[in-house]
Short mmCIF file of C-alpha atoms and ligand atoms in Angstrom, two decimals:
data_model
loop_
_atom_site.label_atom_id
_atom_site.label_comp_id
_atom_site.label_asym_id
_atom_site.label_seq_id
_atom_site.Cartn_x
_atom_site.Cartn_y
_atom_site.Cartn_z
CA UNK A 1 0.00 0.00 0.00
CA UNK A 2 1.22 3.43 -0.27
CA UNK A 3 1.76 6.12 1.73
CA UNK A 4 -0.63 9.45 2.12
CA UNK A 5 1.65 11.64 -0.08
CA UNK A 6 0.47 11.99 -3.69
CA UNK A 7 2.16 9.36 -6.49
CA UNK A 8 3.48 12.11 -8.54
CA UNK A 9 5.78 13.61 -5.18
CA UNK A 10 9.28 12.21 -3.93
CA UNK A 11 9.67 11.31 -0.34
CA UNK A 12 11.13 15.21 -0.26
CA UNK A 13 7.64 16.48 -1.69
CA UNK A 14 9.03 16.87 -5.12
CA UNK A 15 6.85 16.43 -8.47
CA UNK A 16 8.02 14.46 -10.11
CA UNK A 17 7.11 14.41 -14.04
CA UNK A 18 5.17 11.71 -15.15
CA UNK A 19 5.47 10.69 -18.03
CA UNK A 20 2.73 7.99 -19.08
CA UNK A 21 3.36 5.57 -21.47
CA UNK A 22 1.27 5.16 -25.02
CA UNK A 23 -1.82 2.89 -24.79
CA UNK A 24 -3.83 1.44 -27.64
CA UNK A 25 -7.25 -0.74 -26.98
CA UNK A 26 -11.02 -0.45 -27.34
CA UNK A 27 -11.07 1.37 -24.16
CA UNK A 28 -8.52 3.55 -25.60
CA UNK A 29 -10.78 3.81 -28.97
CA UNK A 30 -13.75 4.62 -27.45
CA UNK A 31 -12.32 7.56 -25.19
CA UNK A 32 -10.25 8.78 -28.02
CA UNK A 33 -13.43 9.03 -30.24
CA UNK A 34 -15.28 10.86 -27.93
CA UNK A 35 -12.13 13.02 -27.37
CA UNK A 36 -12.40 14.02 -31.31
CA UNK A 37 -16.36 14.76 -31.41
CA UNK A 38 -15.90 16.73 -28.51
CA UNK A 39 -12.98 18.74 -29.59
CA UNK A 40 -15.27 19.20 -33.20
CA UNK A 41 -18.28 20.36 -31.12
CA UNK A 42 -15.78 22.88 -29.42
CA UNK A 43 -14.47 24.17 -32.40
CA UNK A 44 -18.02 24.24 -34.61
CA UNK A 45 -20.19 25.71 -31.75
CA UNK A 46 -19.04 29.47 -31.95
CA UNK A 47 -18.85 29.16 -35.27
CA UNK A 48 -22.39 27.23 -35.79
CA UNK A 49 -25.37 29.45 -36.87
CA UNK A 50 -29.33 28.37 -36.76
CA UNK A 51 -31.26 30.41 -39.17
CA UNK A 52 -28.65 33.08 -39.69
CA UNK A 53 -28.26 33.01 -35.70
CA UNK A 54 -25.56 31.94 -33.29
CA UNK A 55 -25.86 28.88 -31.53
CA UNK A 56 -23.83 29.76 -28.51
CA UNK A 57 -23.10 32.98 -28.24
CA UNK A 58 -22.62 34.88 -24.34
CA UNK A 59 -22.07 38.92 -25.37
CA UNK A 60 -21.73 39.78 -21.47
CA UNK A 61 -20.91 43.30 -22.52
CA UNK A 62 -24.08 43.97 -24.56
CA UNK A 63 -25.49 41.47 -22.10
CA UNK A 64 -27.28 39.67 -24.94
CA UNK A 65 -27.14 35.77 -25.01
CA UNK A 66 -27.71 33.53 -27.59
CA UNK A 67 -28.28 29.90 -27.24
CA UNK A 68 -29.55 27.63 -29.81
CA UNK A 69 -29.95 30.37 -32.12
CA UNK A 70 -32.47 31.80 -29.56
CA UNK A 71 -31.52 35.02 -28.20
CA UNK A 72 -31.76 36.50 -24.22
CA UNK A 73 -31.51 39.07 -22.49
CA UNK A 74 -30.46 39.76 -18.99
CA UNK A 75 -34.08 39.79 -17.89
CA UNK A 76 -33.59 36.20 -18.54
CA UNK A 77 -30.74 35.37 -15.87
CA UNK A 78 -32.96 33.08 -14.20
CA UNK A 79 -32.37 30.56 -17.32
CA UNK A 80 -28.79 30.84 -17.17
CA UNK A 81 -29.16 29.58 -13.05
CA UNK A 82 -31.79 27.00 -14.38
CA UNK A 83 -29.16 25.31 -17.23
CA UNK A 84 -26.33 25.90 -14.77
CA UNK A 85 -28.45 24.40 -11.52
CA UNK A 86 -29.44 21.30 -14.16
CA UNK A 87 -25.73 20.40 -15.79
CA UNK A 88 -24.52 20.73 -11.83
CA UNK A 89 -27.19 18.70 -11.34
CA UNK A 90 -26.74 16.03 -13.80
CA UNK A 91 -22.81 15.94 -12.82
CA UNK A 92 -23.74 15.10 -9.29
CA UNK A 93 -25.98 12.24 -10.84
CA UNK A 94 -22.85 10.99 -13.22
CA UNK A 95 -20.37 11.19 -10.27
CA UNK A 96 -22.62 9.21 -7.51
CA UNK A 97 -23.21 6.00 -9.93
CA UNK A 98 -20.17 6.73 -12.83
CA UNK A 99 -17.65 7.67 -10.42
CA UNK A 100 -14.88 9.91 -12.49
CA UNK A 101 -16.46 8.84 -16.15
CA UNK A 102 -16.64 12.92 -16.61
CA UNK A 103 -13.33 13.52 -15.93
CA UNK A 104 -11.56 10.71 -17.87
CA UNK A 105 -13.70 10.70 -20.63
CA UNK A 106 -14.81 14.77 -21.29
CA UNK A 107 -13.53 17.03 -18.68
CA UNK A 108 -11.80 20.15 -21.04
CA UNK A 109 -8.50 18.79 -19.15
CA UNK A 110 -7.95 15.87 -19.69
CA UNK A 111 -9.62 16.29 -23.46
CA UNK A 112 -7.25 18.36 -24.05
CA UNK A 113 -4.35 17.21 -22.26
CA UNK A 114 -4.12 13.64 -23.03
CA UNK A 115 -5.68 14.01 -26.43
CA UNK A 116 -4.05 16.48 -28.05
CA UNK A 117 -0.88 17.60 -26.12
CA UNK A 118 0.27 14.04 -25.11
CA UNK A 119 0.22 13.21 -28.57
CA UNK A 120 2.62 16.40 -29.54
CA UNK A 121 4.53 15.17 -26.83
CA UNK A 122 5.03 12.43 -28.47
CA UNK A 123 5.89 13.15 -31.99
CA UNK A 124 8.75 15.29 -30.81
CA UNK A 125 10.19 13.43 -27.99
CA UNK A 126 9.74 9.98 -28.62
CA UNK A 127 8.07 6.67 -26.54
CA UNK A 128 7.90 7.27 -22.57
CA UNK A 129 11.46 5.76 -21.92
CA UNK A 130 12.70 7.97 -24.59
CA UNK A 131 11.01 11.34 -23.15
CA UNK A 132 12.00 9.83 -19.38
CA UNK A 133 15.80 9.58 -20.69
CA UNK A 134 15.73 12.93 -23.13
CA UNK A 135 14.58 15.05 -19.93
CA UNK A 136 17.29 13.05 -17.98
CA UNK A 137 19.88 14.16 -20.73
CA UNK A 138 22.16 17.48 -20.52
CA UNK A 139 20.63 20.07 -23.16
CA UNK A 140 22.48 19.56 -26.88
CA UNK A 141 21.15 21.17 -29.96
CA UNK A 142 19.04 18.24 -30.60
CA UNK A 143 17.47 18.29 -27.31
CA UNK A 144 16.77 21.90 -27.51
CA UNK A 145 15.03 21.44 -31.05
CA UNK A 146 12.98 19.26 -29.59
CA UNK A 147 12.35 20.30 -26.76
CA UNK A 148 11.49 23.85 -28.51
CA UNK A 149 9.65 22.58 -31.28
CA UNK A 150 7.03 20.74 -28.80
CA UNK A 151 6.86 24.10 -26.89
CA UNK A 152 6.02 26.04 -30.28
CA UNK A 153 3.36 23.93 -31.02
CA UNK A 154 1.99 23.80 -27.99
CA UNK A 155 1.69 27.56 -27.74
CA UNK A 156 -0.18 27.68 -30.96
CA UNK A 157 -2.71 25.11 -29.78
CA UNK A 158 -2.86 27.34 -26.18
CA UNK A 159 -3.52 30.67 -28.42
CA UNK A 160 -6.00 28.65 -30.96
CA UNK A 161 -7.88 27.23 -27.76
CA UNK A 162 -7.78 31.14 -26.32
CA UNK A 163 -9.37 32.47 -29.08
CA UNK A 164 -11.97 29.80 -29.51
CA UNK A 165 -12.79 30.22 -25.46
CA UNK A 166 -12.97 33.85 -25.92
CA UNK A 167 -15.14 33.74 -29.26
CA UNK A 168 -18.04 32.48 -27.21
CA UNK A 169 -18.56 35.18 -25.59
CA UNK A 170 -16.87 37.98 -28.74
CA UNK A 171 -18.31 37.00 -32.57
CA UNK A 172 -15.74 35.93 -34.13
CA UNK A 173 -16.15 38.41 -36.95
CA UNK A 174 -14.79 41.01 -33.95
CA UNK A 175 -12.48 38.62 -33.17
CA UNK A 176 -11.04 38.15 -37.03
CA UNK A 177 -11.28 42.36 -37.24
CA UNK A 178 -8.74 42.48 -34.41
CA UNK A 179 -5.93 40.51 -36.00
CA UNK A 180 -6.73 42.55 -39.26
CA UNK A 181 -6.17 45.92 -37.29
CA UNK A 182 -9.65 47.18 -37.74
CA UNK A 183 -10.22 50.25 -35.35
CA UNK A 184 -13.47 49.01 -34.54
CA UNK A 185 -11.87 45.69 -32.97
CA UNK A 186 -12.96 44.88 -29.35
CA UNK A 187 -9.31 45.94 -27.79
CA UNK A 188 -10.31 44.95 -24.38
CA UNK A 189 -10.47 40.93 -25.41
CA UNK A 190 -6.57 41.27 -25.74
CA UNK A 191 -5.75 41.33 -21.77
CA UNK A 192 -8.42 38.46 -21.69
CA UNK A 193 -6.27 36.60 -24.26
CA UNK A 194 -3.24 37.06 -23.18
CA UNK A 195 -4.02 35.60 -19.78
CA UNK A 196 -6.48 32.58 -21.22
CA UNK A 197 -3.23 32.05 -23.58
CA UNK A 198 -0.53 31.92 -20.27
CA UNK A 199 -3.18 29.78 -18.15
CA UNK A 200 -3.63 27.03 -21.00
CA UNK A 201 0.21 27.11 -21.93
CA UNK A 202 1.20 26.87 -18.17
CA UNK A 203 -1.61 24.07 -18.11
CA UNK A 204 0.08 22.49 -20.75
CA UNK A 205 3.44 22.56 -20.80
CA UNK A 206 3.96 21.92 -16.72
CA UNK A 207 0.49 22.36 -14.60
CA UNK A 208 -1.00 19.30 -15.81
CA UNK A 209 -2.27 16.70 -14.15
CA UNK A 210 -1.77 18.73 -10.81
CA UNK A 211 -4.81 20.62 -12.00
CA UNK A 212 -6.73 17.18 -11.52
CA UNK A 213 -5.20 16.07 -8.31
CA UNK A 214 -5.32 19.39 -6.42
CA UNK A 215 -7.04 22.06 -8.49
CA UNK A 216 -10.19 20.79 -9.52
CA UNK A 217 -13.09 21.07 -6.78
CA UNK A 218 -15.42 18.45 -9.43
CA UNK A 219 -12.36 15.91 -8.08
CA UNK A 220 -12.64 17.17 -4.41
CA UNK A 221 -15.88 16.41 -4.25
CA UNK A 222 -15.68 12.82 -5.34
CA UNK A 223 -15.61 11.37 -2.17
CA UNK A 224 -18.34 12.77 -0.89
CA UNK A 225 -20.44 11.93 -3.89
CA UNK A 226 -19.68 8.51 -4.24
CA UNK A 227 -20.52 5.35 -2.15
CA UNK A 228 -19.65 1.73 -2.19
CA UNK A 229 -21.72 0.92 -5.72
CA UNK A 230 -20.64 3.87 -7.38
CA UNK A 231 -19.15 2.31 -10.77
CA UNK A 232 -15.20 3.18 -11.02
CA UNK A 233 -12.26 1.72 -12.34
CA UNK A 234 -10.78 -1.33 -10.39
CA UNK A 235 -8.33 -3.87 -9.46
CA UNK A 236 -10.07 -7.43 -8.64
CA UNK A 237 -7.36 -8.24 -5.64
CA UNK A 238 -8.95 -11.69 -5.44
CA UNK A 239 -7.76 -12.69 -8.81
CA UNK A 240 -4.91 -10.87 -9.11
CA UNK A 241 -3.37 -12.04 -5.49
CA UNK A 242 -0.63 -13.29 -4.98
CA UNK A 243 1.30 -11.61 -7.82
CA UNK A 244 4.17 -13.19 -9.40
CA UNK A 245 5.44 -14.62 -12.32
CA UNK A 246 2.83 -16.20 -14.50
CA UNK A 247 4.86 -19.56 -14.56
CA UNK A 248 4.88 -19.61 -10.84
CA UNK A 249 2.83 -21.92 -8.85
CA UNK A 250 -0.04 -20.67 -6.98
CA UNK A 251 0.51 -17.27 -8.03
CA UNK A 252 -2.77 -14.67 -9.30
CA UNK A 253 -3.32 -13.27 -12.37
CA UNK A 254 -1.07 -10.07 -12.10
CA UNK A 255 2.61 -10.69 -13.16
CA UNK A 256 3.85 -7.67 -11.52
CA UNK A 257 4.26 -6.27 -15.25
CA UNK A 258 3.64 -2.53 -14.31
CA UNK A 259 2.20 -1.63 -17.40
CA UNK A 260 -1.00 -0.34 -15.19
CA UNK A 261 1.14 1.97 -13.94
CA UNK A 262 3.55 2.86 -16.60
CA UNK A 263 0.59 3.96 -19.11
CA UNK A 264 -1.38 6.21 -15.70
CA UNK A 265 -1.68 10.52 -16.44
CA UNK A 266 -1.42 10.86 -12.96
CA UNK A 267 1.20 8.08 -11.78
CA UNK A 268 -0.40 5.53 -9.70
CA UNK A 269 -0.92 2.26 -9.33
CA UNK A 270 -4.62 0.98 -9.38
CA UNK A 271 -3.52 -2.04 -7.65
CA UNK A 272 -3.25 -0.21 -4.17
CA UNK A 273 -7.09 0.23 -4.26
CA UNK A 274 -9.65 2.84 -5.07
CA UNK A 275 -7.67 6.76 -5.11
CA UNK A 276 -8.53 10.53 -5.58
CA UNK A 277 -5.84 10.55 -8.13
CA UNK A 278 -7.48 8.31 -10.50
CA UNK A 279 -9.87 10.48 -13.42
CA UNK A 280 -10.78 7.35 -14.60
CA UNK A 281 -9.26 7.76 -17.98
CA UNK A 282 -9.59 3.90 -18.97
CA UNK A 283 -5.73 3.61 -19.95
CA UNK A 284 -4.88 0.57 -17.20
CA UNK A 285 -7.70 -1.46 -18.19
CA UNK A 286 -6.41 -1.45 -22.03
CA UNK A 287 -2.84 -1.97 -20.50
CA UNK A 288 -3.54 -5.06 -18.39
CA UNK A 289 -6.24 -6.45 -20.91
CA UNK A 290 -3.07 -6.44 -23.74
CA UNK A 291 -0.76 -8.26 -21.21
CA UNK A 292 -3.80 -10.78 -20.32
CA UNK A 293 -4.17 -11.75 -24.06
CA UNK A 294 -0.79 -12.37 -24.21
CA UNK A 295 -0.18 -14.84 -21.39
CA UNK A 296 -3.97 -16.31 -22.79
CA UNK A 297 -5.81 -14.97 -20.09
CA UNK A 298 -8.86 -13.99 -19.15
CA UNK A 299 -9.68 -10.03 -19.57
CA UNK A 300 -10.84 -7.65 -17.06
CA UNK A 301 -8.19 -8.04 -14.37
CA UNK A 302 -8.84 -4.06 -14.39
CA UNK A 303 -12.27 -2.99 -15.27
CA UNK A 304 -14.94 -0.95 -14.45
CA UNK A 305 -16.37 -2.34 -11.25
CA UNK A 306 -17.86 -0.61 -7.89
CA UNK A 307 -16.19 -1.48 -4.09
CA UNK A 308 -18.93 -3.62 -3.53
CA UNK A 309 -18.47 -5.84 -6.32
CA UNK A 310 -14.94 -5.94 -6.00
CA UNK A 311 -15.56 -7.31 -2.42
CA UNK A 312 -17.50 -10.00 -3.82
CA UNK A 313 -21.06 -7.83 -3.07
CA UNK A 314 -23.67 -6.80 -5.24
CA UNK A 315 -23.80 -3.58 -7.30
CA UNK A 316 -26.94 -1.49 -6.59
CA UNK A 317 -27.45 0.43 -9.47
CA UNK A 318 -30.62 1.92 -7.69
CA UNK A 319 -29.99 3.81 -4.23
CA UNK A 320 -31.49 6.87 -2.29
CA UNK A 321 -28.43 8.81 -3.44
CA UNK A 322 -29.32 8.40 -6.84
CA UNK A 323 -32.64 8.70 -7.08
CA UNK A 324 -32.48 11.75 -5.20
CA UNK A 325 -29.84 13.64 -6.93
CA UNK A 326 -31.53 11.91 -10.56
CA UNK A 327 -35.03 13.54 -9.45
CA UNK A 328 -32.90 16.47 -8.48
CA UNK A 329 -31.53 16.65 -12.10
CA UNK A 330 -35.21 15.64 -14.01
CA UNK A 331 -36.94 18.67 -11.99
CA UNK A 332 -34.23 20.93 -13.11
CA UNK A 333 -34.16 20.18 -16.68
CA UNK A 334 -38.12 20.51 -16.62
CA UNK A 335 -37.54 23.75 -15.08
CA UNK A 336 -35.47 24.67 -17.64
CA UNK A 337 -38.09 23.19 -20.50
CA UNK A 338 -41.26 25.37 -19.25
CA UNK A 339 -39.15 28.46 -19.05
CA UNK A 340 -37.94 27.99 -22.67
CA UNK A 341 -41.84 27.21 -23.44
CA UNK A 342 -42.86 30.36 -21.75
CA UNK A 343 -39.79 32.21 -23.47
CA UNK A 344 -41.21 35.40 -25.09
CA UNK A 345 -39.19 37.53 -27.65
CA UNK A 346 -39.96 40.91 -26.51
CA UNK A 347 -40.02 42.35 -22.64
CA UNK A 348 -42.79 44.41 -21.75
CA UNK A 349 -42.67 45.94 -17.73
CA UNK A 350 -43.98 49.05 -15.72
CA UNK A 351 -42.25 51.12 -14.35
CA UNK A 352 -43.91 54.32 -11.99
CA UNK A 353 -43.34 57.20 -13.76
CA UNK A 354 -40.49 59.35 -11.74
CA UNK A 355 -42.22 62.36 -9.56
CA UNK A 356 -45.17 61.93 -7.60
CA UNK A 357 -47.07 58.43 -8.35
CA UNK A 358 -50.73 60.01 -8.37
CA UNK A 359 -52.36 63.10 -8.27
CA UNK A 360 -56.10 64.05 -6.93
CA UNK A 361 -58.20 66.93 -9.49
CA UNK A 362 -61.32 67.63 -7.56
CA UNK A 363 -63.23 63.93 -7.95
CA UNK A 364 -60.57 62.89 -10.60
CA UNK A 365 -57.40 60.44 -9.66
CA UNK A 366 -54.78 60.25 -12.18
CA UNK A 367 -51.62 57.79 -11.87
CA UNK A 368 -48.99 58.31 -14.26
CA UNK A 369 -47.04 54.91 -15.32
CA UNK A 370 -44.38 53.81 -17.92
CA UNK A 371 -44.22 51.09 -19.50
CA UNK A 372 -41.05 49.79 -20.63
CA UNK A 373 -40.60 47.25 -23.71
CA UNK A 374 -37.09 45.65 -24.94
CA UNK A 375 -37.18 43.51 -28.19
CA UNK A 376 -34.76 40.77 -27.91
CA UNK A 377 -34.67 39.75 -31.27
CA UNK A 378 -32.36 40.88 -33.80
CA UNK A 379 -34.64 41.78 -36.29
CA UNK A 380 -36.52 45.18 -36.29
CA UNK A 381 -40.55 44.97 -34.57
CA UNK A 382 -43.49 47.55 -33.91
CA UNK A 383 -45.18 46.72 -30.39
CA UNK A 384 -48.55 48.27 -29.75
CA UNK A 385 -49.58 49.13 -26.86
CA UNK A 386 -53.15 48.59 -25.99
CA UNK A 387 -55.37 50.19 -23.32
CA UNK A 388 -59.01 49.06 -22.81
CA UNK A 389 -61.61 51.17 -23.77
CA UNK A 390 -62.63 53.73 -21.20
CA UNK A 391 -65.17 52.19 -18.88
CA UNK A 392 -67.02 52.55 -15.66
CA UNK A 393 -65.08 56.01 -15.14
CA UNK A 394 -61.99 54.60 -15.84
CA UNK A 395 -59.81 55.77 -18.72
CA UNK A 396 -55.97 54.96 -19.78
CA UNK A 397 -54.07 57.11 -22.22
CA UNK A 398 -51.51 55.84 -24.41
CA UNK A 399 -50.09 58.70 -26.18
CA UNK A 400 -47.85 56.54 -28.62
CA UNK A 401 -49.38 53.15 -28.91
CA UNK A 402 -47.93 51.87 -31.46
CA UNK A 403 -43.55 51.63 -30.49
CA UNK A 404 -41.06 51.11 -33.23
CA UNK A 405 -38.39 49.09 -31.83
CA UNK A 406 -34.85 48.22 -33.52
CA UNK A 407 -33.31 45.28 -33.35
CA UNK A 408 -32.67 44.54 -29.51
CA UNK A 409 -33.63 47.88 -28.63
CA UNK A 410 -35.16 49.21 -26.02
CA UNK A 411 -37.88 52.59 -24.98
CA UNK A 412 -39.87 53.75 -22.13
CA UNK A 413 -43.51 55.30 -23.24
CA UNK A 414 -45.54 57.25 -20.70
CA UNK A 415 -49.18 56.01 -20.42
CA UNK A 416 -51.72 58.04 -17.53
CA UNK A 417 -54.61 56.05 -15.80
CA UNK A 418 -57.63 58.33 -15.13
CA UNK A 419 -60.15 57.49 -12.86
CA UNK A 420 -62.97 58.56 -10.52
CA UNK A 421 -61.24 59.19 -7.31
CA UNK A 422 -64.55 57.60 -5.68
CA UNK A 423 -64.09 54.43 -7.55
CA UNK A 424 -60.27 53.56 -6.34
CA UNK A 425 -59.55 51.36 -3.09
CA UNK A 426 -56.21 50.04 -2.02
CA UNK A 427 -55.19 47.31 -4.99
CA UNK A 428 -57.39 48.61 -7.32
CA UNK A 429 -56.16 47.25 -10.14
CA UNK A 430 -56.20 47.44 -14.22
CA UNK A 431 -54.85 45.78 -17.43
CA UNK A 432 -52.85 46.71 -20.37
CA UNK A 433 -51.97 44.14 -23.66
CA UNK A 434 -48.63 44.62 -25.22
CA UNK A 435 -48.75 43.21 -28.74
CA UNK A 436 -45.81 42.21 -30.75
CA UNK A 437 -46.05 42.48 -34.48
CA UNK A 438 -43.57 40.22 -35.73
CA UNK A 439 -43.76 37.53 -33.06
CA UNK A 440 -47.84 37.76 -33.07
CA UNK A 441 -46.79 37.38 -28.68
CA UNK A 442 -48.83 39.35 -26.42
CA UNK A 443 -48.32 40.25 -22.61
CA UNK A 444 -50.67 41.06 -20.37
CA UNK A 445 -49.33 43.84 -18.01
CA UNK A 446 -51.34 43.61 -14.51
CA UNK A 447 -50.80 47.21 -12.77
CA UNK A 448 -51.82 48.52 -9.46
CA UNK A 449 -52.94 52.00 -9.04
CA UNK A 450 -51.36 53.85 -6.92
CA UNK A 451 -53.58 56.62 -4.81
CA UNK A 452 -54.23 58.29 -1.40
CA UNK A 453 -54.60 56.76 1.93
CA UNK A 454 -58.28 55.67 2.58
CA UNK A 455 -58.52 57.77 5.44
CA UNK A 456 -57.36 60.90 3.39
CA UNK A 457 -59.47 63.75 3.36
S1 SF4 B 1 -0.89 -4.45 -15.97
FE1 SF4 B 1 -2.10 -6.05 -15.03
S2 SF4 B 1 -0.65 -7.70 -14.79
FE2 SF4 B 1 0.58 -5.91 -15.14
S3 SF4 B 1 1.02 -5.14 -13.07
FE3 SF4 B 1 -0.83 -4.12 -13.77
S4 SF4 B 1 -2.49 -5.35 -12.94
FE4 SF4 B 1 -0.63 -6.61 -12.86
S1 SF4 B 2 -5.49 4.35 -12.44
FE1 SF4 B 2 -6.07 3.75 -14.52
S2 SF4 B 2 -8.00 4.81 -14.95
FE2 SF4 B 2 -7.08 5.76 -13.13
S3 SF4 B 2 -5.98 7.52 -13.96
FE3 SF4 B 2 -4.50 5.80 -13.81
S4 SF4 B 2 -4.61 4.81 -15.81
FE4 SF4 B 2 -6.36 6.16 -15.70
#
């Protein structure tokens, strides 16, 4: 077993670099497939358009937000806590019965790290022993080339990945004009660049795993998330105990070939039992699977597996944990549903007029309101604003009913409520319809009347 320290630290506290060796397998297929279509989703979504629209597009600045070629506004932050509340959700879910399937399989990280820079790693410095002994080896002009070559690439793929970070929340149009020198380039993305470009480089070239193993609080949480059925990646002790050599008698399955270990991102060995450090990233059950077939044994000496099963139990698939955090993640996502059902292109809201909020003409109350209407689409609108007709002594005055309203813009239009002072109590109450022409929406505005206190003379 080993001690409390961390794999990748020396007995002095040290890192020490790990550098894993290359793995090939269906595991390894699998993962690396998903690797690519996530990397292709990455790169297409800022790019993507639905009818002419972005599909993911955050403008924080103009604090308009595009998703699915729909656009928002910032009157509809509650949908950005909805989706956020639901993917948190839906993690916890993942994490309590899939253990660390996120992180191995489509965590940014390790996407990024082991499927892209590993394998630029590799085309410039060689096979594992040949990177362990290059790093080993006093610096030469060979080394250096190397050496620098990886390092050039690897801060073009650390400026490509800032820009495509940054052009979800800039269009990429602004983002192109910049590099061309246009004066009406967003200057203030280039601080933002700059330090996206040194956090994913650092990341890169020497953060690395550490991001996993101390960083991350998705990892942190782990423990607390999981339980004995959770499904993670495992060593069956039973078969592979005693280890030895596979001609010797009596021995398990494991031939003490450290390949497990050799091919793990973060440096340990799964044999020691269940750790923080592993992200689940599949490699050791490809490893020990190859070294089974070739001593004509039986696969799965690693695999995916929960404690309880590797202790001979029973996996329970269903448990109060995750049914609760499941019903936890449904609720949110139909949260999420009925507000995009309910999702209206234009805003319509009252505001009280500034100055006093009523005011009494002999038997006559009059309340002066605005009403204030946004249209969050990008494509011009005329909203009309519609009073009832006068009735029972009550009267509403739109002076400009009918709003023309460009694209995302937004105006304020007085409108005065007239009424028979005699006829107003506390919460008296009437109705305006905002009508938008290109949408064909309406909204019903509900607006209390302000007036004097009953017992006014
Ligand atoms: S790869 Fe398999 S056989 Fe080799 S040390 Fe690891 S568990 Fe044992
Ligand atoms: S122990 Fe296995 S699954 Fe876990 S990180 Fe290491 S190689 Fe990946």
């Amino acid at each position: 077993m080993r001690s409390g320290r961390l794999a990748i630290l020396d007995e002095h506290g040290r890192r020490q670099k790990v550098h894993p060796a290359e793995v090939s397998g269906p595991w390894h297929r699998r993962v690396f497939a998903l690797r690519a279509l996530l990397i292709a989703v990455f790169v297409a979504a800022p790019l993507a358009r639905v009818h002419g629209r972005p599909l993911l597009l955050l403008e924080i600045g103009a604090r308009r937000f595009w998703v699915l070629g729909q656009s928002f506004n910032a009157q509809d932050a509650p949908f950005a806590f909805l989706v956020l509340s639901a993917i948190g959700f839906s993690l916890i879910v993942v994490a309590s019965t899939l253990g660390r399937v996120w992180c191995g399989w489509a965590c940014p990280q390790t996407v990024w790290l082991e499927g892209v820079i590993r394998p630029i790693e590799r085309f410039f410095e060689g096979s594992a022993l040949q990177r362990t002994r290059l790093a080993a080896a006093p610096w030469t002009l060979s080394k250096a080339a190397r050496v620098g070559g990886k390092h050039v690439v690897m801060a073009s793929v650390a400026m490509l990945v800032a820009h495509w970070v940054v052009s979800f929340f800039v269009p990429a149009e602004e983002l192109f004009a910049l590099w061309r020198g246009s004066d009406s380039a967003p200057q203030g993305v280039v601080p933002v660049l700059a330090f996206l470009f040194a956090l994913f480089y650092g990341d890169f070239a020497w953060f690395r795993e550490q991001t996993c193993l101390v960083l991350c609080p998705y990892g942190r949480l782990q423990g607390a998330l999981q339980d004995r059925s959770t499904l993670l990646i495992g060593y069956d002790v039973a078969r592979g105990e005693p280890r030895g050599k596979a001609s010797a008698a009596g021995a398990g399955d494991c031939v003490e070939c450290k390949r497990c270990i050799a091919v793990c991102p973060t440096g340990i060995d799964i044999r020691d039992g269940l750790q923080m450090e592993c992200v689940g990233c599949t490699a050791c059950i490809d490893a020990c699977d190859d070294v089974m077939l070739k001593l004509a044994r039986r696969k799965g000496l690693i695999h995916y597996a929960s404690e309880e099963s590797l202790a001979g139990g029973k996996t329970r698939y269903i448990r109060p944990r995750t049914v609760a955090y499941a019903v936890a993640a449904v609720a949110g996502l139909v949260v999420v549903a009925l507000f995009v059902r309910r999702y209206e292109p234009f805003e319509a809201n009252v505001l009280r007029a500034g100055g006093v909020p009523y005011a009494i003409d002999g038997a006559t109350l009059r309340a002066p309101i605005a009403v204030h209407l946004v249209n969050k689409q990008p494509e011009a609108t005329v909203v009309h604003v519609i009073a009832p007709s006068p009735t029972d002594g009550v009267s509403i005055q739109v002076p400009s009913p009918d709003v023309a309203l460009a694209p995302f813009e937004g105006r304020t239009i007085p409108v005065m409520i007239q009424l028979e002072r005699s006829r107003w109590s506390p919460g008296f109450r009437v109705h305006i319809r905002a009508h938008d022409d290109r949408s064909g929406h309406d909204r019903l505005l509900d607006i209390e009347v302000l007036g004097p206190h009953p017992r006014a003379p």
